[in-house]
Amino acid sequence: MADTTGNPTDTPAPSGPNPPPRASSWKYIGPGIVVAATGVGAGDLVATLIAGSNFGYTLLWAAVIGCLVKISLAEAAGRWHLSTGRTLFDGWASLGRWTTWFFVVYVVIWGFVYGAAAMSSSALPLQALFPDVMDLTWWAVLCGLSGLVFVWFNKYEIFEKVMTVLVGVMFVVTVYLAIRVTPNLADAFAGLLPVLPDEKDSILNTLGLIGGVGGTITLAAYGYWVNAKGWTNTGWMKIMRLDNRVAYITTGIFVISMLFVGAELLHSANIALASGDKGLIQLGDILADEYGTATAKFFLIGFFATSYTSLIGVWHGVSLMFADFVERFRRKAAVTGEEVASGRREKSWPFRAYLLWLTFPPIVLLFQGQPFRLIILYGVLGAAFLPFLAATLLWLLNSSRTPSQWRNGVLSNTMLALAGLLFLVLAVKQIWDQPWADFF
């Protein structure tokens, strides 16, 4: 039997304290829900809404391809963890010291700026729902502190259950809106044909939509959530692949639903949304005018669920990765998925130190504003991460570091290579577009 990645799926199920089931089952799904919830933030929904408002259904095919690309990346990360028993950072470390330096600089600067952005994004719908309670900045502080407390005192099992509930809210809201705007299904099916819009920079806009469908560093965190779930060997490979597909089918439903809303509600009325998270607040006002206050409030609840899952998902997943980095650096020896599965990492001082880094320094930024040069570096490092992830997974999964039966097949190599090329083009564009003249 072969998987869609071109790799074998049949392998003896190892025995041990956490033996895998004999067959795939929906009841084991979990890490995929977490990565879908974390990867789809308010920015992804805005980008998709804008694509729908500008081009109607023309780029529906690009959203679908974006999901397939991310499936290949997350599957590769999960396959590395299960087939080798080692963590992804341990694999990176085997490629040379440069990967360690890249990761350290990335998580320090990225976490500092992302923390403030995630808190602000979660605060916007709360302020819109409760306008007379407190200022936006204090809502943002409350979101950050609540995320810190939740992740600090709970292990993966509770974290996954809460994420599943919030994903359920996101799902109901986005699908309801897609149905409410009454999509033109004939035009939607026509949008599955790969056609570029007749606009300036249409290729780059299309690539941006493909690349923006759910996930950055959270794709790398997927393998850690797989281990945290208790999946630590190749006996869980089939379930991991099912779980991963569920993740990006769910992501696809979110993205396609919002593209429907953009195409029907905004494109037909020639309404332009503001970029960034405030575009969703603007959409809430449009929904209130079109369908009433109840629909607008329902949407704002979904907006909050979307933003807050990204916040607590990063608080948990990237802190796990940072704790793994510190452990590998201290021991100078291989670290295993079994250690992540034990749950000890979630109570370790590096995990909690990074939680504090994601929360308190960004709170200072909320009050003082974000340093200009830091924002540029954040943009550059963020653009560089996905090409780095695709390239290193290609390297690791085609080398002797991976058992031969679990190395990349032709399809997996093709998808990872295309992902790497796609994100490299987008990275070059984003780096080129930075205001470097003002940086120096």
Short mmCIF file of C-alpha atoms in Angstrom, two decimals:
data_model
loop_
_atom_site.label_atom_id
_atom_site.label_comp_id
_atom_site.label_asym_id
_atom_site.label_seq_id
_atom_site.Cartn_x
_atom_site.Cartn_y
_atom_site.Cartn_z
CA MET A 1 0.00 0.00 0.00
CA ALA A 2 1.31 3.49 -0.77
CA ASP A 3 0.44 6.85 0.67
CA THR A 4 -0.21 9.93 -1.44
CA THR A 5 3.28 11.09 -0.58
CA GLY A 6 4.70 8.08 -2.37
CA ASN A 7 5.83 6.33 0.82
CA PRO A 8 4.87 2.91 2.19
CA THR A 9 2.27 2.83 4.92
CA ASP A 10 2.41 -0.75 6.13
CA THR A 11 4.85 -1.44 8.94
CA PRO A 12 4.86 -3.68 11.98
CA ALA A 13 3.31 -1.92 14.94
CA PRO A 14 5.92 -1.64 17.68
CA SER A 15 4.92 -2.74 21.13
CA GLY A 16 5.53 -0.67 24.23
CA PRO A 17 3.81 1.35 26.91
CA ASN A 18 1.78 3.23 24.31
CA PRO A 19 1.08 0.67 21.55
CA PRO A 20 -0.52 2.05 18.38
CA PRO A 21 -3.94 0.84 17.24
CA ARG A 22 -4.25 -1.76 14.51
CA ALA A 23 -6.17 0.54 12.19
CA SER A 24 -6.70 4.24 11.58
CA SER A 25 -9.60 5.71 13.50
CA TRP A 26 -11.19 9.14 13.67
CA LYS A 27 -11.24 8.97 17.46
CA TYR A 28 -7.45 9.45 17.56
CA ILE A 29 -7.54 12.73 15.61
CA GLY A 30 -6.05 15.61 17.59
CA PRO A 31 -2.74 17.22 16.57
CA GLY A 32 -4.22 17.99 13.14
CA ILE A 33 -7.04 19.97 14.75
CA VAL A 34 -4.45 21.86 16.79
CA VAL A 35 -2.28 22.72 13.78
CA ALA A 36 -5.32 23.77 11.74
CA ALA A 37 -6.55 26.04 14.52
CA THR A 38 -3.14 27.57 15.15
CA GLY A 39 -2.22 27.97 11.50
CA VAL A 40 -5.38 29.79 10.41
CA GLY A 41 -5.23 33.22 11.98
CA ALA A 42 -7.16 36.39 11.40
CA GLY A 43 -4.60 37.48 8.79
CA ASP A 44 -5.29 34.37 6.70
CA LEU A 45 -9.01 35.05 6.76
CA VAL A 46 -8.50 38.68 5.75
CA ALA A 47 -6.19 37.69 2.89
CA THR A 48 -8.77 35.21 1.61
CA LEU A 49 -11.61 37.71 1.97
CA ILE A 50 -9.61 40.28 0.00
CA ALA A 51 -8.85 37.69 -2.69
CA GLY A 52 -12.58 36.94 -2.94
CA SER A 53 -13.53 40.62 -2.97
CA ASN A 54 -10.95 41.45 -5.68
CA PHE A 55 -11.24 38.39 -7.92
CA GLY A 56 -14.47 36.61 -7.02
CA TYR A 57 -14.07 32.85 -7.31
CA THR A 58 -11.16 33.04 -9.77
CA LEU A 59 -8.51 32.03 -7.22
CA LEU A 60 -10.43 29.23 -5.50
CA TRP A 61 -8.01 26.74 -7.07
CA ALA A 62 -5.07 28.57 -5.44
CA ALA A 63 -6.61 28.13 -1.98
CA VAL A 64 -6.97 24.38 -2.63
CA ILE A 65 -3.35 24.09 -3.79
CA GLY A 66 -2.25 26.00 -0.70
CA CYS A 67 -3.81 23.29 1.47
CA LEU A 68 -2.07 20.52 -0.51
CA VAL A 69 1.30 22.26 -0.15
CA LYS A 70 0.91 22.57 3.60
CA ILE A 71 -0.22 18.92 3.86
CA SER A 72 3.11 17.87 2.36
CA LEU A 73 5.13 20.00 4.78
CA ALA A 74 3.26 18.91 7.91
CA GLU A 75 3.28 15.26 6.81
CA ALA A 76 7.05 15.43 6.30
CA ALA A 77 7.57 16.93 9.77
CA GLY A 78 5.37 14.27 11.38
CA ARG A 79 7.05 11.48 9.40
CA TRP A 80 10.49 12.60 10.59
CA HIS A 81 9.38 12.45 14.25
CA LEU A 82 7.75 9.02 13.93
CA SER A 83 10.25 7.28 11.65
CA THR A 84 13.41 8.37 13.47
CA GLY A 85 12.15 8.74 17.03
CA ARG A 86 14.02 12.06 17.06
CA THR A 87 12.65 15.58 17.20
CA LEU A 88 12.84 18.01 14.31
CA PHE A 89 15.28 20.27 16.09
CA ASP A 90 17.54 17.28 16.63
CA GLY A 91 17.40 16.72 12.88
CA TRP A 92 18.19 20.36 12.18
CA ALA A 93 21.15 20.24 14.57
CA SER A 94 22.57 17.31 12.59
CA LEU A 95 22.74 19.52 9.49
CA GLY A 96 25.18 21.97 11.03
CA ARG A 97 25.47 24.77 13.54
CA TRP A 98 23.94 27.29 11.12
CA THR A 99 20.48 25.82 11.70
CA THR A 100 20.80 26.45 15.43
CA TRP A 101 21.75 30.08 14.91
CA PHE A 102 18.89 30.61 12.48
CA PHE A 103 16.39 29.05 14.86
CA VAL A 104 17.58 31.02 17.89
CA VAL A 105 17.51 34.39 16.13
CA TYR A 106 14.15 33.53 14.58
CA VAL A 107 12.32 32.49 17.74
CA VAL A 108 13.68 35.40 19.78
CA ILE A 109 12.76 38.18 17.34
CA TRP A 110 9.69 36.48 15.87
CA GLY A 111 8.25 35.63 19.29
CA PHE A 112 8.75 39.17 20.56
CA VAL A 113 6.81 40.78 17.71
CA TYR A 114 4.30 37.96 17.17
CA GLY A 115 3.24 38.04 20.81
CA ALA A 116 2.03 41.63 20.50
CA ALA A 117 0.31 40.94 17.17
CA ALA A 118 -1.49 37.85 18.52
CA MET A 119 -2.72 39.69 21.61
CA SER A 120 -4.00 42.63 19.54
CA SER A 121 -5.74 40.31 17.07
CA SER A 122 -7.54 38.49 19.89
CA ALA A 123 -8.49 41.78 21.53
CA LEU A 124 -10.16 43.35 18.48
CA PRO A 125 -13.31 41.18 18.44
CA LEU A 126 -13.63 41.39 22.23
CA GLN A 127 -13.60 45.17 22.12
CA ALA A 128 -16.17 45.09 19.30
CA LEU A 129 -18.40 42.73 21.32
CA PHE A 130 -17.98 44.68 24.58
CA PRO A 131 -17.18 48.24 23.46
CA ASP A 132 -17.68 49.97 26.82
CA VAL A 133 -15.74 47.58 29.06
CA MET A 134 -12.10 48.55 28.52
CA ASP A 135 -9.55 49.87 26.04
CA LEU A 136 -8.21 47.67 23.22
CA THR A 137 -4.73 47.56 24.79
CA TRP A 138 -6.06 46.19 28.05
CA TRP A 139 -8.13 43.59 26.21
CA ALA A 140 -4.88 42.57 24.48
CA VAL A 141 -3.06 42.30 27.81
CA LEU A 142 -5.89 40.16 29.19
CA CYS A 143 -5.69 37.82 26.17
CA GLY A 144 -1.94 37.44 26.56
CA LEU A 145 -2.08 36.78 30.28
CA SER A 146 -4.97 34.33 29.96
CA GLY A 147 -3.03 32.43 27.29
CA LEU A 148 0.01 32.33 29.57
CA VAL A 149 -1.98 31.00 32.53
CA PHE A 150 -3.85 28.43 30.43
CA VAL A 151 -0.73 26.94 28.82
CA TRP A 152 1.34 27.18 32.03
CA PHE A 153 -1.05 25.08 34.10
CA ASN A 154 -2.33 22.58 31.53
CA LYS A 155 -0.71 19.72 29.63
CA TYR A 156 -1.32 18.76 26.03
CA GLU A 157 -4.50 16.74 26.66
CA ILE A 158 -6.48 19.70 28.03
CA PHE A 159 -4.90 22.05 25.49
CA GLU A 160 -6.10 19.81 22.64
CA LYS A 161 -9.65 19.59 24.02
CA VAL A 162 -9.96 23.38 24.31
CA MET A 163 -8.53 23.85 20.81
CA THR A 164 -11.06 21.33 19.47
CA VAL A 165 -13.96 23.27 20.99
CA LEU A 166 -12.68 26.55 19.54
CA VAL A 167 -12.19 24.92 16.12
CA GLY A 168 -15.79 23.78 16.33
CA VAL A 169 -16.83 27.39 16.87
CA MET A 170 -14.67 28.53 13.92
CA PHE A 171 -16.14 25.80 11.72
CA VAL A 172 -19.77 26.60 12.53
CA VAL A 173 -19.28 30.35 12.05
CA THR A 174 -17.38 30.20 8.75
CA VAL A 175 -19.66 27.57 7.19
CA TYR A 176 -22.75 29.46 8.37
CA LEU A 177 -21.49 32.67 6.74
CA ALA A 178 -20.65 30.82 3.52
CA ILE A 179 -24.19 29.44 3.37
CA ARG A 180 -25.72 32.77 4.44
CA VAL A 181 -24.26 34.67 1.49
CA THR A 182 -25.72 32.06 -0.91
CA PRO A 183 -22.66 31.17 -3.01
CA ASN A 184 -22.95 30.75 -6.77
CA LEU A 185 -21.89 27.11 -6.99
CA ALA A 186 -21.47 27.16 -10.78
CA ASP A 187 -18.96 30.03 -10.49
CA ALA A 188 -17.30 28.32 -7.53
CA PHE A 189 -16.69 25.12 -9.51
CA ALA A 190 -15.37 27.22 -12.39
CA GLY A 191 -12.93 28.74 -9.89
CA LEU A 192 -11.27 25.33 -9.49
CA LEU A 193 -9.77 25.77 -12.98
CA PRO A 194 -6.23 27.24 -12.73
CA VAL A 195 -6.80 30.69 -14.23
CA LEU A 196 -4.92 33.86 -13.30
CA PRO A 197 -6.81 37.12 -12.80
CA ASP A 198 -6.32 39.78 -15.43
CA GLU A 199 -4.61 42.15 -13.03
CA LYS A 200 -1.15 43.62 -12.44
CA ASP A 201 1.05 41.35 -10.30
CA SER A 202 -1.55 38.57 -10.57
CA ILE A 203 1.12 35.84 -10.37
CA LEU A 204 2.57 37.19 -7.12
CA ASN A 205 -0.91 37.73 -5.67
CA THR A 206 -1.81 34.14 -6.53
CA LEU A 207 1.40 32.78 -5.02
CA GLY A 208 0.71 34.85 -1.92
CA LEU A 209 -2.72 33.26 -1.52
CA ILE A 210 -1.28 29.77 -1.99
CA GLY A 211 1.46 30.43 0.55
CA GLY A 212 -0.85 32.07 3.06
CA VAL A 213 -3.22 29.17 3.64
CA GLY A 214 -2.59 28.28 7.26
CA GLY A 215 0.69 27.94 9.06
CA THR A 216 4.27 29.15 9.45
CA ILE A 217 6.35 27.78 12.31
CA THR A 218 3.25 25.87 13.40
CA LEU A 219 3.93 23.45 10.54
CA ALA A 220 7.20 22.56 12.24
CA ALA A 221 5.42 22.35 15.60
CA TYR A 222 3.11 19.66 14.19
CA GLY A 223 5.67 16.92 14.84
CA TYR A 224 5.96 18.02 18.46
CA TRP A 225 2.18 17.90 18.92
CA VAL A 226 2.22 14.41 17.35
CA ASN A 227 4.71 13.33 20.03
CA ALA A 228 2.85 15.17 22.80
CA LYS A 229 -0.23 13.15 21.81
CA GLY A 230 1.78 10.01 22.60
CA TRP A 231 2.54 9.02 19.00
CA THR A 232 6.23 8.18 19.00
CA ASN A 233 6.88 5.38 16.49
CA THR A 234 6.02 4.20 12.99
CA GLY A 235 2.99 2.26 14.20
CA TRP A 236 1.21 5.62 14.37
CA MET A 237 2.14 6.64 10.82
CA LYS A 238 -1.24 5.88 9.22
CA ILE A 239 -3.09 7.76 11.92
CA MET A 240 -0.71 10.71 11.67
CA ARG A 241 -1.37 10.93 7.93
CA LEU A 242 -5.13 10.76 8.43
CA ASP A 243 -4.84 13.39 11.14
CA ASN A 244 -2.77 15.63 8.87
CA ARG A 245 -5.30 15.40 6.04
CA VAL A 246 -8.11 16.26 8.45
CA ALA A 247 -6.07 19.33 9.48
CA TYR A 248 -5.83 20.75 6.00
CA ILE A 249 -9.31 19.71 4.88
CA THR A 250 -10.51 21.71 7.89
CA THR A 251 -8.21 24.57 6.91
CA GLY A 252 -9.52 24.39 3.37
CA ILE A 253 -13.12 24.65 4.58
CA PHE A 254 -12.26 27.76 6.63
CA VAL A 255 -10.45 29.42 3.74
CA ILE A 256 -12.94 28.50 1.01
CA SER A 257 -15.86 29.62 3.20
CA MET A 258 -14.27 33.05 3.66
CA LEU A 259 -13.48 33.26 -0.04
CA PHE A 260 -17.20 32.63 -0.70
CA VAL A 261 -18.04 35.50 1.66
CA GLY A 262 -15.55 37.77 -0.09
CA ALA A 263 -16.82 36.82 -3.54
CA GLU A 264 -20.54 37.14 -2.79
CA LEU A 265 -20.75 39.87 -0.16
CA LEU A 266 -17.86 42.13 -1.16
CA HIS A 267 -16.97 41.46 -4.80
CA SER A 268 -20.53 41.79 -6.07
CA ALA A 269 -21.01 45.06 -4.13
CA ASN A 270 -17.53 46.35 -5.04
CA ILE A 271 -16.59 46.80 -1.36
CA ALA A 272 -12.89 47.02 -0.46
CA LEU A 273 -11.73 45.74 2.93
CA ALA A 274 -8.89 47.22 4.92
CA SER A 275 -5.84 44.99 5.15
CA GLY A 276 -4.90 43.44 8.47
CA ASP A 277 -7.10 42.28 11.32
CA LYS A 278 -9.19 45.48 11.25
CA GLY A 279 -10.60 44.26 7.95
CA LEU A 280 -12.53 41.65 9.95
CA ILE A 281 -14.03 44.34 12.17
CA GLN A 282 -15.08 46.13 8.99
CA LEU A 283 -16.65 42.89 7.74
CA GLY A 284 -18.59 42.66 11.00
CA ASP A 285 -20.10 46.09 10.32
CA ILE A 286 -21.01 45.03 6.77
CA LEU A 287 -22.65 41.84 8.08
CA ALA A 288 -24.63 43.88 10.61
CA ASP A 289 -25.97 46.12 7.85
CA GLU A 290 -26.75 43.20 5.54
CA TYR A 291 -27.99 40.47 7.87
CA GLY A 292 -28.53 42.06 11.28
CA THR A 293 -26.70 42.47 14.59
CA ALA A 294 -27.05 38.82 15.62
CA THR A 295 -25.12 37.60 12.56
CA ALA A 296 -22.43 40.24 13.13
CA LYS A 297 -21.97 39.20 16.77
CA PHE A 298 -21.89 35.54 15.77
CA PHE A 299 -19.13 36.39 13.31
CA LEU A 300 -17.16 38.30 15.98
CA ILE A 301 -17.28 35.22 18.23
CA GLY A 302 -15.79 33.19 15.37
CA PHE A 303 -13.19 35.93 14.80
CA PHE A 304 -12.17 35.69 18.47
CA ALA A 305 -11.95 31.86 18.29
CA THR A 306 -9.75 32.17 15.19
CA SER A 307 -7.37 34.66 16.78
CA TYR A 308 -7.23 33.09 20.24
CA THR A 309 -6.49 29.59 18.95
CA SER A 310 -3.51 31.03 17.08
CA LEU A 311 -2.35 32.71 20.29
CA ILE A 312 -2.52 29.70 22.61
CA GLY A 313 -1.35 27.37 19.82
CA VAL A 314 1.87 29.35 19.40
CA TRP A 315 2.23 29.77 23.18
CA HIS A 316 2.20 25.96 23.48
CA GLY A 317 3.80 24.66 20.26
CA VAL A 318 6.70 27.08 19.86
CA SER A 319 7.46 26.87 23.57
CA LEU A 320 7.75 23.08 23.12
CA MET A 321 10.19 23.65 20.26
CA PHE A 322 12.23 26.12 22.31
CA ALA A 323 12.39 23.67 25.23
CA ASP A 324 13.61 21.01 22.80
CA PHE A 325 16.31 23.37 21.49
CA VAL A 326 17.54 24.11 25.02
CA GLU A 327 17.62 20.41 25.94
CA ARG A 328 19.57 19.54 22.78
CA PHE A 329 22.00 22.41 23.39
CA ARG A 330 22.59 21.39 27.02
CA ARG A 331 23.09 17.67 26.37
CA LYS A 332 24.94 17.86 23.04
CA ALA A 333 23.21 14.56 22.25
CA ALA A 334 20.10 13.30 20.47
CA VAL A 335 16.72 14.11 21.98
CA THR A 336 13.75 11.87 21.35
CA GLY A 337 10.03 12.07 20.78
CA GLU A 338 9.50 9.89 23.85
CA GLU A 339 10.75 12.76 25.99
CA VAL A 340 8.18 15.12 24.45
CA ALA A 341 5.47 12.47 24.95
CA SER A 342 6.28 12.20 28.66
CA GLY A 343 4.90 15.70 29.25
CA ARG A 344 7.92 16.78 31.27
CA ARG A 345 8.86 19.42 28.71
CA GLU A 346 5.63 21.30 29.38
CA LYS A 347 6.70 21.80 33.00
CA SER A 348 10.35 22.59 32.25
CA TRP A 349 11.93 25.98 32.84
CA PRO A 350 12.83 26.56 29.12
CA PHE A 351 9.19 25.95 28.12
CA ARG A 352 7.97 28.41 30.73
CA ALA A 353 10.74 30.90 30.03
CA TYR A 354 9.66 31.12 26.39
CA LEU A 355 6.03 31.44 27.50
CA LEU A 356 7.08 34.47 29.52
CA TRP A 357 9.03 35.83 26.53
CA LEU A 358 5.94 35.53 24.32
CA THR A 359 3.84 37.39 26.89
CA PHE A 360 5.58 40.12 28.89
CA PRO A 361 8.02 41.85 26.48
CA PRO A 362 5.23 42.07 23.83
CA ILE A 363 2.98 43.72 26.43
CA VAL A 364 5.56 46.53 26.56
CA LEU A 365 5.22 46.85 22.78
CA LEU A 366 1.45 47.18 23.13
CA PHE A 367 1.94 50.37 25.15
CA GLN A 368 5.04 51.80 23.47
CA GLY A 369 4.59 50.81 19.82
CA GLN A 370 6.70 48.42 17.79
CA PRO A 371 10.30 49.39 16.92
CA PHE A 372 10.60 50.01 13.19
CA ARG A 373 13.82 48.07 12.62
CA LEU A 374 12.55 45.12 14.64
CA ILE A 375 9.43 44.92 12.46
CA ILE A 376 11.62 44.73 9.34
CA LEU A 377 13.74 41.94 10.84
CA TYR A 378 10.55 40.15 11.88
CA GLY A 379 9.29 40.31 8.29
CA VAL A 380 12.58 39.02 6.89
CA LEU A 381 12.89 36.11 9.34
CA GLY A 382 9.23 35.18 8.94
CA ALA A 383 9.63 35.11 5.15
CA ALA A 384 12.75 32.95 5.41
CA PHE A 385 11.33 30.30 7.75
CA LEU A 386 9.17 28.28 5.35
CA PRO A 387 11.89 27.99 2.65
CA PHE A 388 14.19 26.88 5.49
CA LEU A 389 11.64 24.28 6.66
CA ALA A 390 11.01 22.89 3.16
CA ALA A 391 14.72 22.70 2.30
CA THR A 392 15.76 21.03 5.56
CA LEU A 393 12.94 18.48 5.39
CA LEU A 394 14.02 17.60 1.84
CA TRP A 395 17.56 17.15 3.11
CA LEU A 396 16.67 15.11 6.20
CA LEU A 397 14.13 12.83 4.51
CA ASN A 398 16.38 11.95 1.58
CA SER A 399 19.43 11.12 3.69
CA SER A 400 20.63 8.23 5.80
CA ARG A 401 19.31 10.08 8.86
CA THR A 402 15.88 8.64 7.95
CA PRO A 403 15.28 4.86 7.74
CA SER A 404 15.18 3.89 4.07
CA GLN A 405 11.53 2.75 4.03
CA TRP A 406 10.39 6.16 5.32
CA ARG A 407 12.43 8.39 3.06
CA ASN A 408 10.71 10.62 0.53
CA GLY A 409 9.01 9.16 -2.50
CA VAL A 410 8.76 10.97 -5.82
CA LEU A 411 5.51 12.70 -4.94
CA SER A 412 6.72 13.89 -1.55
CA ASN A 413 9.97 15.21 -3.06
CA THR A 414 8.01 17.02 -5.76
CA MET A 415 5.61 18.64 -3.29
CA LEU A 416 8.39 19.71 -0.90
CA ALA A 417 10.46 21.08 -3.78
CA LEU A 418 7.47 23.05 -5.08
CA ALA A 419 6.75 24.31 -1.57
CA GLY A 420 10.37 25.39 -1.16
CA LEU A 421 10.36 27.21 -4.50
CA LEU A 422 7.01 28.88 -3.77
CA PHE A 423 8.10 30.15 -0.37
CA LEU A 424 11.50 31.21 -1.68
CA VAL A 425 9.83 33.43 -4.30
CA LEU A 426 7.51 34.89 -1.66
CA ALA A 427 10.46 35.41 0.71
CA VAL A 428 12.48 37.28 -1.92
CA LYS A 429 9.48 39.50 -2.67
CA GLN A 430 8.82 40.24 0.99
CA ILE A 431 12.48 40.99 1.69
CA TRP A 432 12.67 43.18 -1.43
CA ASP A 433 9.56 45.11 -0.36
CA GLN A 434 10.96 46.03 3.06
CA PRO A 435 11.81 49.77 3.45
CA TRP A 436 15.55 49.18 3.67
CA ALA A 437 16.38 52.83 2.95
CA ASP A 438 14.77 53.78 6.26
CA PHE A 439 16.38 50.88 8.12
CA PHE A 440 19.95 52.22 7.95
#
